[in-house]
Short mmCIF file of C-alpha atoms in Angstrom, two decimals:
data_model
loop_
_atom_site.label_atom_id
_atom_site.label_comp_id
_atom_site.label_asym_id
_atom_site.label_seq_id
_atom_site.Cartn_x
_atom_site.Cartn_y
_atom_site.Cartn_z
CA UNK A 1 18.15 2.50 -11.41
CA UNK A 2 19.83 5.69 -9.36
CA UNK A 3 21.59 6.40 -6.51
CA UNK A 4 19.13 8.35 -4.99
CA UNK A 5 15.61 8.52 -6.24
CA UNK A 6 13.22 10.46 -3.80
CA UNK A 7 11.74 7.62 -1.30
CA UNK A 8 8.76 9.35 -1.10
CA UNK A 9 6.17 12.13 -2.57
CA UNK A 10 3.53 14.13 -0.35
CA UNK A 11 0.86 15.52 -3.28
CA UNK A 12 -1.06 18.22 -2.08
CA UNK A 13 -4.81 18.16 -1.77
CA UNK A 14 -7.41 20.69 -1.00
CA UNK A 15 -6.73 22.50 2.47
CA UNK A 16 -10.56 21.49 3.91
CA UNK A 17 -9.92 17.46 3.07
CA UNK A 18 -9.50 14.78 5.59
CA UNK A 19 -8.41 12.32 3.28
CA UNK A 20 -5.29 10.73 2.42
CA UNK A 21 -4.65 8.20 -0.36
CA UNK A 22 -1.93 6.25 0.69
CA UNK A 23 0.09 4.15 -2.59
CA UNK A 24 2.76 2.28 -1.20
CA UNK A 25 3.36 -0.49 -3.14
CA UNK A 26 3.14 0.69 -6.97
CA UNK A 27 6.45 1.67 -7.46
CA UNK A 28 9.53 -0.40 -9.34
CA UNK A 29 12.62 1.69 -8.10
CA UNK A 30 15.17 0.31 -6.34
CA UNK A 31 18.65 2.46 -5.53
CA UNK A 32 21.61 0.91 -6.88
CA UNK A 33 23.55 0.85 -3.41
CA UNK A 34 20.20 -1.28 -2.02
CA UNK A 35 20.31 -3.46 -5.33
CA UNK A 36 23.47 -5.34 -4.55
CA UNK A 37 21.97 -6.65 -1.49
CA UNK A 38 19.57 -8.54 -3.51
CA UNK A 39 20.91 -11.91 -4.55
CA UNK A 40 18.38 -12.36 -8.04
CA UNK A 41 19.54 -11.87 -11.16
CA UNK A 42 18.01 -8.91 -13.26
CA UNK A 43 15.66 -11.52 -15.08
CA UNK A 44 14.85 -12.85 -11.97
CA UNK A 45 14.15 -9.16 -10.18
CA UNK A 46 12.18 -8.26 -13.05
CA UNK A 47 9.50 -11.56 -12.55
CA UNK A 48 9.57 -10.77 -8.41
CA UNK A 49 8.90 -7.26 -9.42
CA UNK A 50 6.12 -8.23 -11.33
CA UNK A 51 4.69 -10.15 -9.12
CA UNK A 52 4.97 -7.86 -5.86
CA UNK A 53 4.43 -4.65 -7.37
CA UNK A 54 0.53 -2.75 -7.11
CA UNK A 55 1.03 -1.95 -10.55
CA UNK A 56 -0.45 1.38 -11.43
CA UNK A 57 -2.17 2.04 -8.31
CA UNK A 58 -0.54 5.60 -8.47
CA UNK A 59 -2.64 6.19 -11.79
CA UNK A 60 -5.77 4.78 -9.84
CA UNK A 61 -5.07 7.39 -7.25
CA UNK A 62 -4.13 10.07 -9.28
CA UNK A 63 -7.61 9.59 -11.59
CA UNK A 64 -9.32 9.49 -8.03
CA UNK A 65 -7.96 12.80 -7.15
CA UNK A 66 -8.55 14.48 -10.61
CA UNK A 67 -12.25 13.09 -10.86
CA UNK A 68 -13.07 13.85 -6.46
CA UNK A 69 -15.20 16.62 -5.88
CA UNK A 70 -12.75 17.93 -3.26
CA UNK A 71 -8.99 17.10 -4.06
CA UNK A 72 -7.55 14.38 -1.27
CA UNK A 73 -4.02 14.22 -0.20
CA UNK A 74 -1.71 11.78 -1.65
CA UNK A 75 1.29 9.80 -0.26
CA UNK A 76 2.82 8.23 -2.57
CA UNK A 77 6.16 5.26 -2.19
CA UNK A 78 8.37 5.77 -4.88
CA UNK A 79 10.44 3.11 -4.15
CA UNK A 80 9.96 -0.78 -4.44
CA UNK A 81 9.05 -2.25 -1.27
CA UNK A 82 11.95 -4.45 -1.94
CA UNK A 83 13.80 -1.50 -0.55
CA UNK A 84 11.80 -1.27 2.34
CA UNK A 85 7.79 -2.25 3.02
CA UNK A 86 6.94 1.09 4.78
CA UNK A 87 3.76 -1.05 5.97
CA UNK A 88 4.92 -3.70 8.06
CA UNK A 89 6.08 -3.40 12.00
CA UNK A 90 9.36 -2.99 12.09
CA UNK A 91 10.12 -5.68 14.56
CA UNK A 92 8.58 -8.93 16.04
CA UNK A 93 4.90 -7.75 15.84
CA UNK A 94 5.09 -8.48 12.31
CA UNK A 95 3.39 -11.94 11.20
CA UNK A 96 4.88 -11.72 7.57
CA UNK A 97 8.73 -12.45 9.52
CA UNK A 98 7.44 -16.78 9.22
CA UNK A 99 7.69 -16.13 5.32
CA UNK A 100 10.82 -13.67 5.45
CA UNK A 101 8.49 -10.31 4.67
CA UNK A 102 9.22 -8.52 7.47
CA UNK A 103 9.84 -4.79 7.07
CA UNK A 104 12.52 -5.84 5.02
CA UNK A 105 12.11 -8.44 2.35
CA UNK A 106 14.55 -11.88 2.19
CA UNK A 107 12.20 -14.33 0.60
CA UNK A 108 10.61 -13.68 -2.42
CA UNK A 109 6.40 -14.45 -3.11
CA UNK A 110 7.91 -17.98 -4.31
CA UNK A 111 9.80 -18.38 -0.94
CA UNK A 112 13.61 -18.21 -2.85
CA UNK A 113 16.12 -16.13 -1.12
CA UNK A 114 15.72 -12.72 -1.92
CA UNK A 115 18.85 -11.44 0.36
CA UNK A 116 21.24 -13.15 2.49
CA UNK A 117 19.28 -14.65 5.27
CA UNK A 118 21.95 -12.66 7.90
CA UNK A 119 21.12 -9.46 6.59
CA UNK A 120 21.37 -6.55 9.04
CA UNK A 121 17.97 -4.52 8.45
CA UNK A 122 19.06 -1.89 10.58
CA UNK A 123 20.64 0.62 8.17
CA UNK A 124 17.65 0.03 5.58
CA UNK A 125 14.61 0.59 8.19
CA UNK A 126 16.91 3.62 9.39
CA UNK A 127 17.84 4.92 5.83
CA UNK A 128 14.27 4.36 4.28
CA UNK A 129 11.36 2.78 6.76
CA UNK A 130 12.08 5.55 9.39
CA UNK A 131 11.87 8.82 7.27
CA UNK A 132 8.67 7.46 5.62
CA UNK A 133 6.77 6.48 9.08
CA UNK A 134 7.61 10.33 10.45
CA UNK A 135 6.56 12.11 7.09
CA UNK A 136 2.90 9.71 7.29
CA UNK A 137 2.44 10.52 10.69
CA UNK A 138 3.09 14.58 9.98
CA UNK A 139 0.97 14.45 6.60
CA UNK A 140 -1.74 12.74 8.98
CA UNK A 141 -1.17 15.29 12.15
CA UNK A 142 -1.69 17.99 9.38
CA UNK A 143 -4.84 16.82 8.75
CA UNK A 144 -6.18 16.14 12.19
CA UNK A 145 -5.11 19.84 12.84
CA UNK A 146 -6.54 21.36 10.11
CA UNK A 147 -9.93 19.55 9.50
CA UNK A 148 -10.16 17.41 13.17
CA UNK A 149 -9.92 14.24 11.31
CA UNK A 150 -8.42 12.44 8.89
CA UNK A 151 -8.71 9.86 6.58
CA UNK A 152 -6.15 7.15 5.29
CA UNK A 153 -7.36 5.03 2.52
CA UNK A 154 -4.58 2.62 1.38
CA UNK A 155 -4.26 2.11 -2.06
CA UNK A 156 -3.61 -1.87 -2.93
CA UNK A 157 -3.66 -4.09 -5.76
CA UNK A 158 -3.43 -8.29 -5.25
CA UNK A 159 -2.84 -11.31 -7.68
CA UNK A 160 -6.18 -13.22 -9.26
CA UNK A 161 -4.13 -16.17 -7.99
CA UNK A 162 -2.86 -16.89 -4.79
CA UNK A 163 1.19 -16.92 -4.42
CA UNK A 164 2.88 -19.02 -2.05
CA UNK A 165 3.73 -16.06 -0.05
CA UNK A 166 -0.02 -15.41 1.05
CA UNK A 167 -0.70 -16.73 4.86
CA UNK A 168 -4.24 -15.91 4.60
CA UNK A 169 -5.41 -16.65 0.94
CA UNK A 170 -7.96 -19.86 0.67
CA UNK A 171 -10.54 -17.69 0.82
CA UNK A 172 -12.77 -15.74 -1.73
CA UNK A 173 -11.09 -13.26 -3.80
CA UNK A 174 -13.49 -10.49 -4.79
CA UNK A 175 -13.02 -7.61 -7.28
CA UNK A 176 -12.20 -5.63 -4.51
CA UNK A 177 -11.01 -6.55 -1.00
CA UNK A 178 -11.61 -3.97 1.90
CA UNK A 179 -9.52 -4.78 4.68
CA UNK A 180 -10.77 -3.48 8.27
CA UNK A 181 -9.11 -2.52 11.55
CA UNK A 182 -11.71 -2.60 14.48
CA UNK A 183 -10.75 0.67 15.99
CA UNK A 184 -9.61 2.47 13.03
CA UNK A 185 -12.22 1.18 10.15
CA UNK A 186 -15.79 2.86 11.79
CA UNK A 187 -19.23 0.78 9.65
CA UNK A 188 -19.82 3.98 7.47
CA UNK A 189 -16.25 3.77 5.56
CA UNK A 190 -16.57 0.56 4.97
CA UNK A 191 -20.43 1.04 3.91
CA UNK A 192 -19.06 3.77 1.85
CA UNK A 193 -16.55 1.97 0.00
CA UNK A 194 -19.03 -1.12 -0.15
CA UNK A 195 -21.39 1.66 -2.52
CA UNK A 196 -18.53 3.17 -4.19
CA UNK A 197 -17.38 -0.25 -5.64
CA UNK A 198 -19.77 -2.62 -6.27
CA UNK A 199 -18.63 -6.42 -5.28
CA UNK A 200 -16.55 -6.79 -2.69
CA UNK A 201 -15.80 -8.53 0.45
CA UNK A 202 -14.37 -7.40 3.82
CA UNK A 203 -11.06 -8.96 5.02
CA UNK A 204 -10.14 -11.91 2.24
CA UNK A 205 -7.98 -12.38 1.34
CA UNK A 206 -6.28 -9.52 3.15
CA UNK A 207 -7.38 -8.00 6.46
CA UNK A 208 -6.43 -4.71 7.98
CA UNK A 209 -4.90 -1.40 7.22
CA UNK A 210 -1.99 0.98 7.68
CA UNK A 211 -1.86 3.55 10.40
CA UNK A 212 0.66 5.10 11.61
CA UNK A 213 1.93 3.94 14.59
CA UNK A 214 1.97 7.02 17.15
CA UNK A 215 -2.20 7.13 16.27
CA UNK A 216 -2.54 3.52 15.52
CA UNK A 217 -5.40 2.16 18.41
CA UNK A 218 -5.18 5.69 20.10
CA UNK A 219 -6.97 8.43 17.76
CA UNK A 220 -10.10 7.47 16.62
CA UNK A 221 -10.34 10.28 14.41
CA UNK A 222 -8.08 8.88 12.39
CA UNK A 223 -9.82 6.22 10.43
CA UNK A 224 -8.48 3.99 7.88
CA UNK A 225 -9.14 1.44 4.90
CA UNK A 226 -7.26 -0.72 2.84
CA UNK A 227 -8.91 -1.12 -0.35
CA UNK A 228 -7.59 -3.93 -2.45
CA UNK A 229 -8.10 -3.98 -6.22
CA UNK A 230 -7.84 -7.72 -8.13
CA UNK A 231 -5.56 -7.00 -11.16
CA UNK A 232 -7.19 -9.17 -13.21
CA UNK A 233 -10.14 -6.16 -13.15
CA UNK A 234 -7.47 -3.42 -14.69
CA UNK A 235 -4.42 -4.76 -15.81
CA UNK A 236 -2.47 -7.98 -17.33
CA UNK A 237 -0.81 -10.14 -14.82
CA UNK A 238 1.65 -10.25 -14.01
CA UNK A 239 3.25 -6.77 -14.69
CA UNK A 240 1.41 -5.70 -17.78
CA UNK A 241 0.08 -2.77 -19.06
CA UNK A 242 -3.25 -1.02 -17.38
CA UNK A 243 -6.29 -1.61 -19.32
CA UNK A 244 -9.88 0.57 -19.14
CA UNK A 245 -10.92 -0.96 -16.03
CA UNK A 246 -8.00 1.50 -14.40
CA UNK A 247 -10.47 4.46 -15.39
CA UNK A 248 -13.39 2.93 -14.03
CA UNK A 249 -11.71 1.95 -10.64
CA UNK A 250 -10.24 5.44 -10.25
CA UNK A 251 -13.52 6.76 -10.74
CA UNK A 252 -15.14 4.18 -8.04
CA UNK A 253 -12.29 5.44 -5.74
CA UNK A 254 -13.20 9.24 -6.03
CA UNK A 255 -17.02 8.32 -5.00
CA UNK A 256 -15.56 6.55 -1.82
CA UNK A 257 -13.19 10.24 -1.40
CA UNK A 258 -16.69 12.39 -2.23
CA UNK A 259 -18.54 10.19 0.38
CA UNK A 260 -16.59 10.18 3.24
CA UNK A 261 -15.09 14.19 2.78
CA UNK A 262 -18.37 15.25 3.16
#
C-alpha cells in the first residue's frame, strides 16, 4: 500500500464516442494514511476485500474497449471503495447508511465494524469522494459537448451468493443483472444490453445506476446502465483469479458499446 496512489484514471476513447465505461469498484488499493482508520486486521482486510471488490472488471472493460468498433471512454477507481464508494449519496439520501455503507464504509458485507462507528467522513468524502464526482461530471460534460450525448455504462460484478450486506437480494440472480433508472435508462439500452448478453434480468438483485449528480434526473441525454456481471460466470469466488469467461464477457460488453455508439 502507498501514500498516494492516483484515486482515479480518465482513459481516452475515440473523440466521436458517447460512451463511458465507468469501473468503480475493481480496485484493491487503499492509502496507508486511510488504512489506519480501518479497525480489521490484514487477514481480515484481505477476506472483506475479497468479498467487496468487482474483481477484474477493469480487464472486462479494457477487452471491451480493445474489441469495440469505436473506442469508448473509460473511468476507472483505482482505489478500494473502502476508501471511499464514489457511488453512493454522500449524505442521508443514501439507503445503504441502515447497514453502515454509506459513502463511507463502517460495517463490513458481514455487518462487523469496519471503522469506528464515530468516524468523521468529512475529510475522506472531501479528500477522495469530491475530486472523483467533479472529474465524472467533466469526463461526462465532455461528451455531451462533443457528441450531444453521452453514455455511462457502469461496470459491476456481484457474489453468486447473497451476503448479509444485500437489502435487496431474495430475488433471482441472473448471469447478468442490468440495473435501470427511469429517467436515465431509455428501453433501447436496456434492449441493447439484453442482445449483447444473453440471460439476464432487469433490477435483481441490484437496481439502478450511477449518474452524476449535477445531470442526474435533469439531462436526458445522458443515459445510463449498470450492468452487473455474476462472478461465478468469470472468476473464482471469492477473490480468485479471472477465468475465460472474462474474454467472453468483455466481448459481450463491446457489442452493447458498438450498439448504442451507433
Amino acid at each position: 500500500m502507498t501514500d498516494a496512489p492516483p484515486p482515479f484514471e480518465l482513459l481516452p476513447g475515440a473523440g466521436q464516442s458517447p460512451v463511458i465505461l465507468h469501473v468503480p469498484h475493481a480496485a484493491r488499493e487503499i492509502p496507508r494514511t486511510v488504512r489506519a482508520g480501518i479497525a480489521l486486521g490484514d487477514e481480515e482486510l484481505a477476506r472483506e476485500l475479497d468479498h467487496i471488490t468487482d474483481a477484474h472488471t477493469d480487464r472486462i472493460a479494457d477487452v471491451a474497449a480493445g474489441r469495440a468498433a469505436v473506442t469508448p471512454w473509460r473511468f476507472v477507481n483505482r482505489l478500494s471503495r473502502l476508501v471511499v464508494d464514489p457511488e453512493r449519496f454522500p449524505d442521508e439520501r443514501e439507503e445503504m447508511l441502515a447497514v453502515g455503507m454509506g459513502a463511507v464504509y463502517t460495517r463490513t458485507t458481514h455487518g462487523a465494524a469496519l471503522r469506528s462507528g464515530g468516524v468523521d467522513a468529512g475529510p475522506l468524502v472531501e479528500r477522495y469522494f469530491l475530486p472523483y464526482a467533479r472529474a465524472m461530471t467533466e469526463a461526462v460534460a465532455d461528451r455531451l459537448a462533443v457528441t450531444g450525448r453521452a453514455v455511462i455504462i457502469d461496470v459491476h460484478s456481484y457474489p453468486s451468493r447473497r451476503l448479509p450486506y444485500e437489502l435487496h437480494g431474495e430475488g433471482p440472480r441472473p448471469a447478468v443483472c442490468l440495473g435501470t433508472d427511469s429517467f436515465h435508462t431509455p428501453p433501447e439500452l436496456a434492449a441493447a444490453a439484453r442482445e449483447a448478453f444473453g440471460e439476464t434480468e432487469l433490477d435483481t438483485p441490484f437496481s439502478g445506476t450511477y449518474v452524476p449528480l449535477e445531470f442526474y434526473g435533469k439531462r436526458p441525454e445522458v443515459s445510463a446502465l449498470m450492468v452487473e456481471i455474476r462472478r461465478d460466470t468469470y472468476m473464482t469466488e471469492p477473490g480468485g483469479p479471472a477465468g475465460p469467461g472474462l474474454e467472453r464477457l468483455g466481448g459481450a460488453l463491446a457489442r452493447l458499446v458498438d450498439a448504442v455508439s451507433r
